[in-house]
Amino acid sequence: MLRQVAQGVLVHQSEFVQSNAVVVRGRAGVLLIDPGVTGSEIDCLANDLRESGQPVVAGFSTHPDWDHLLWHDRLGPAPRYGTARCAATIRDQLSDADAKDRIAAHLLETEIAGQVPLDLLGLITGLPAGTARIPWDGPQVRIIEHQAHAPGHAALLIEERGVLVAGDMLSDVLIPMLDLDGTADPIGDYLEALRLLEEVAGDVDVLVPGHGSVGGADQVRARIEQDRAYVHALRDGGDPGDPRIGPSAKPGWEWVSHVHTGQLQRLARRGERDGTPR
Ligand SMILES: [Zn+2]
């Protein structure tokens, strides 16, 4: 079911990790950002769009993680965009013939095993580096690219509607998940990304994270502060005291504490290996 969060901006939320697909109405059809997760959900979304007589005229994936790269025939043949780095990263991953099998194997451990359409995963057209806006006939959508959670991660600011689509940043249920694969300064990158989002915070009335609850204007700075405090604690080895982990985690989200422990361990190993401060 699509829920309107601002004029011409609708969200379709999955039960899986509260994943949010975002629909933006344009003149001749819609822009679809991070289309969703299971086949039946994407089907439901396609039905909703068909009923409203709005074809998908463009897609966008905020970053190269499987849950943001899906597509289905029923959504039609629209171009699917991402940043140049996002597109290059997924192209590189898919050049390994076993990549989709590995995703399918990973999904076997989840409640949505066998329900995720992987055929059209990751067929992303990279927008030239530095592209400021998504090329489409609708409200202007500014691309705020940064290095934080995954290579070529982008948040999107739908300027005329005051909506920030944050990708896997600024969630109320997931802690910041750093990109620890082959990056030189994941902590510094994440803090810089939060600073970039803070620059536009004053223009945001509605915040749509890739996973979790849609927030109002007050939530933008609150979540930036919360994420910054978490990253600082990771850096300094302190107790994050973060409501998203430990005993205060919401039921069903206890696994996020394991993500936290894993990040602590990986950062400690990096520090031991190259002697750089965390
Ligand atoms: Zn995600």
XYZ file of C-alpha atoms and ligand atoms in Angstrom:
279
model
C 0.000 0.000 0.000
C 1.272 3.445 -0.922
C 1.161 6.163 1.711
C 1.525 9.819 0.776
C 4.187 11.622 2.846
C 4.269 14.884 0.880
C 2.518 16.237 -2.196
C 3.188 13.714 -4.965
C 5.623 11.681 -2.842
C 4.502 8.249 -1.649
C 6.148 5.499 0.360
C 5.645 1.751 0.160
C 7.043 0.003 3.238
C 8.148 -3.625 3.295
C 7.842 -5.847 6.341
C 11.441 -6.859 5.689
C 13.681 -4.530 7.711
C 11.063 -1.786 7.259
C 12.475 -1.113 3.777
C 10.995 1.966 2.146
C 10.365 2.279 -1.570
C 9.642 5.847 -2.652
C 7.429 6.999 -5.528
C 7.677 10.571 -6.831
C 4.976 11.749 -9.222
C 6.200 13.492 -12.340
C 4.462 14.877 -15.400
C 4.266 11.680 -17.476
C 4.839 9.051 -14.803
C 6.741 8.341 -11.613
C 10.292 8.114 -10.392
C 10.747 4.968 -8.304
C 13.530 5.026 -5.711
C 14.712 1.681 -4.231
C 11.728 -0.357 -5.535
C 11.254 -2.776 -2.651
C 12.214 -6.267 -1.639
C 9.895 -9.240 -2.200
C 8.254 -10.171 -5.499
C 4.753 -9.819 -4.047
C 5.494 -6.364 -2.645
C 6.914 -5.131 -5.924
C 3.858 -6.654 -7.607
C 1.577 -4.766 -5.227
C 3.451 -1.559 -5.967
C 3.177 -2.178 -9.717
C -0.603 -2.716 -9.298
C -0.996 0.501 -7.318
C 0.871 2.437 -9.990
C -1.123 0.832 -12.782
C -4.404 1.693 -11.087
C -3.331 5.294 -10.743
C -2.360 5.326 -14.439
C 1.220 6.265 -13.642
C 3.923 4.327 -15.459
C 7.418 4.211 -14.011
C 9.492 6.576 -16.160
C 12.728 6.399 -14.135
C 14.257 4.410 -11.313
C 17.040 5.206 -8.879
C 19.036 3.009 -6.518
C 20.563 4.844 -3.568
C 23.437 2.402 -3.217
C 24.814 -0.943 -4.398
C 23.313 -3.278 -1.753
C 20.985 -6.022 -3.003
C 17.916 -4.711 -1.153
C 18.121 -1.413 -3.052
C 18.855 -2.834 -6.514
C 15.818 -4.914 -7.340
C 13.390 -4.579 -10.217
C 10.579 -6.506 -11.828
C 9.343 -6.803 -15.415
C 5.989 -5.400 -14.343
C 7.648 -2.083 -13.476
C 8.502 -1.709 -17.165
C 11.651 -0.763 -19.055
C 12.441 2.634 -17.508
C 16.100 3.613 -17.124
C 17.387 2.781 -13.644
C 19.936 5.235 -12.389
C 22.518 5.372 -9.624
C 25.714 7.293 -9.078
C 28.651 6.343 -11.296
C 30.351 4.674 -8.323
C 27.203 2.777 -7.403
C 26.824 1.473 -10.959
C 30.517 0.572 -11.264
C 30.446 -1.263 -7.932
C 27.466 -3.431 -8.797
C 28.740 -4.054 -12.320
C 31.979 -5.265 -10.810
C 30.154 -7.514 -8.328
C 27.924 -9.006 -11.028
C 30.922 -9.788 -13.225
C 31.396 -12.645 -10.771
C 28.975 -15.302 -12.032
C 28.330 -16.515 -8.464
C 27.286 -13.122 -7.111
C 23.526 -13.708 -7.315
C 23.895 -17.228 -5.910
C 25.646 -15.717 -2.915
C 22.825 -13.227 -2.398
C 20.280 -16.053 -2.717
C 22.261 -18.101 -0.181
C 22.338 -15.150 2.209
C 18.569 -14.765 1.780
C 18.076 -18.420 2.758
C 18.855 -17.316 6.305
C 16.044 -14.758 6.277
C 12.264 -14.951 6.438
C 12.027 -13.937 2.779
C 14.041 -16.843 1.340
C 12.953 -17.560 -2.239
C 10.690 -14.492 -2.385
C 13.128 -11.988 -3.858
C 13.267 -11.533 -7.647
C 16.974 -11.409 -8.474
C 16.785 -11.630 -12.293
C 16.925 -7.877 -12.897
C 19.075 -7.037 -9.883
C 21.586 -4.272 -10.338
C 21.024 -3.240 -13.967
C 21.926 0.331 -13.112
C 22.930 3.137 -15.474
C 25.574 5.241 -13.765
C 25.016 8.996 -13.952
C 28.230 10.857 -14.774
C 30.221 11.759 -11.651
C 29.066 15.073 -10.252
C 25.561 14.891 -11.750
C 23.545 17.298 -9.628
C 20.004 16.150 -10.404
C 18.206 13.058 -11.637
C 17.387 13.502 -15.343
C 13.625 13.148 -15.484
C 10.431 15.119 -16.124
C 9.229 15.806 -12.598
C 10.086 17.692 -9.395
C 13.804 18.393 -9.180
C 15.643 15.717 -7.262
C 19.081 16.727 -6.029
C 21.688 13.963 -5.676
C 23.745 14.231 -2.496
C 26.521 11.698 -3.041
C 28.831 10.765 -0.212
C 31.028 7.950 0.996
C 29.484 6.376 4.057
C 27.531 3.142 4.048
C 28.438 1.815 0.599
C 30.413 3.035 -2.429
C 28.608 5.783 -4.321
C 25.863 6.089 -1.691
C 23.448 8.917 -2.486
C 20.744 10.658 -0.536
C 18.133 12.462 -2.627
C 16.562 15.816 -1.848
C 13.233 16.400 -3.559
C 13.598 20.123 -3.237
C 10.118 21.377 -4.121
C 8.522 18.862 -1.743
C 10.954 19.189 1.176
C 11.592 15.450 1.216
C 14.969 13.858 1.959
C 15.309 10.243 0.852
C 18.280 9.188 2.940
C 19.150 5.709 1.650
C 20.733 3.704 4.464
C 21.442 6.752 6.613
C 19.398 8.427 9.378
C 17.365 5.384 10.378
C 15.553 5.144 13.686
C 16.063 1.372 13.797
C 19.445 0.724 12.184
C 22.713 2.116 13.524
C 25.156 3.661 11.065
C 26.674 0.739 9.165
C 30.070 1.809 7.985
C 31.689 0.806 4.716
C 34.661 -1.133 6.074
C 35.613 -2.818 2.783
C 38.774 -1.335 1.387
C 38.096 2.194 2.623
C 40.865 4.324 4.127
C 38.838 6.361 6.611
C 35.352 4.936 7.151
C 34.766 6.946 10.337
C 35.850 10.234 8.751
C 33.807 9.473 5.628
C 30.694 8.823 7.686
C 31.060 12.007 9.700
C 31.575 13.989 6.501
C 28.428 12.438 5.012
C 26.415 13.436 8.093
C 27.785 16.956 7.729
C 26.610 17.068 4.098
C 23.127 15.971 5.155
C 23.144 18.547 7.945
C 23.774 21.241 5.310
C 20.371 20.547 3.757
C 18.522 19.741 7.002
C 16.864 23.170 7.027
C 15.169 22.374 3.699
C 13.661 19.091 4.894
C 10.113 18.609 6.160
C 9.947 14.849 5.644
C 12.738 12.329 6.099
C 12.447 8.914 4.456
C 15.189 6.511 5.518
C 15.897 3.343 3.503
C 14.798 1.378 6.573
C 12.649 2.507 9.476
C 10.091 5.196 10.200
C 9.416 8.247 8.112
C 10.250 11.313 10.215
C 9.210 14.941 10.304
C 11.396 18.040 10.231
C 12.392 17.610 13.885
C 13.696 14.137 13.177
C 16.304 15.232 10.649
C 18.685 16.917 13.074
C 17.793 14.485 15.860
C 18.811 11.501 13.763
C 21.932 13.244 12.462
C 22.925 13.897 16.104
C 22.130 10.325 17.098
C 24.144 8.873 14.234
C 27.041 11.238 14.882
C 27.100 10.264 18.554
C 27.156 6.601 17.572
C 30.045 7.090 15.127
C 31.970 9.124 17.714
C 31.521 6.303 20.227
C 32.767 3.779 17.658
C 35.798 5.968 17.021
C 36.569 6.564 20.679
C 35.759 3.066 21.889
C 33.103 4.383 24.233
C 29.690 3.015 25.057
C 27.357 4.386 22.376
C 24.399 4.335 24.786
C 22.338 4.110 21.621
C 18.624 3.241 21.898
C 18.834 1.129 18.736
C 21.118 -1.443 20.369
C 21.241 -3.328 23.659
C 18.201 -3.759 25.897
C 16.438 -0.749 24.420
C 16.382 -2.193 20.876
C 12.862 -2.687 19.528
C 11.533 -6.274 19.506
C 12.738 -8.006 16.361
C 15.727 -5.692 16.027
C 18.044 -7.398 18.511
C 20.317 -8.395 15.615
C 21.390 -4.768 15.244
C 23.431 -5.217 18.435
C 25.395 -7.939 16.644
C 26.081 -5.541 13.789
C 27.460 -3.109 16.359
C 29.727 -5.756 17.906
C 30.936 -6.779 14.444
C 31.804 -3.191 13.555
C 33.725 -2.749 16.816
C 35.728 -5.890 16.117
C 36.518 -4.990 12.525
C 37.628 -1.492 13.503
C 39.840 -2.908 16.259
C 41.456 -5.296 13.780
C 42.082 -2.435 11.332
C 43.768 -0.477 14.127
C 46.007 -3.411 15.039
C 46.914 -4.073 11.435
C 47.965 -0.652 10.260
C 48.463 1.108 13.568
C 46.230 3.970 12.516
C 44.024 5.466 15.142
C 40.420 4.466 14.809
Zn 19.413 -1.410 2.989
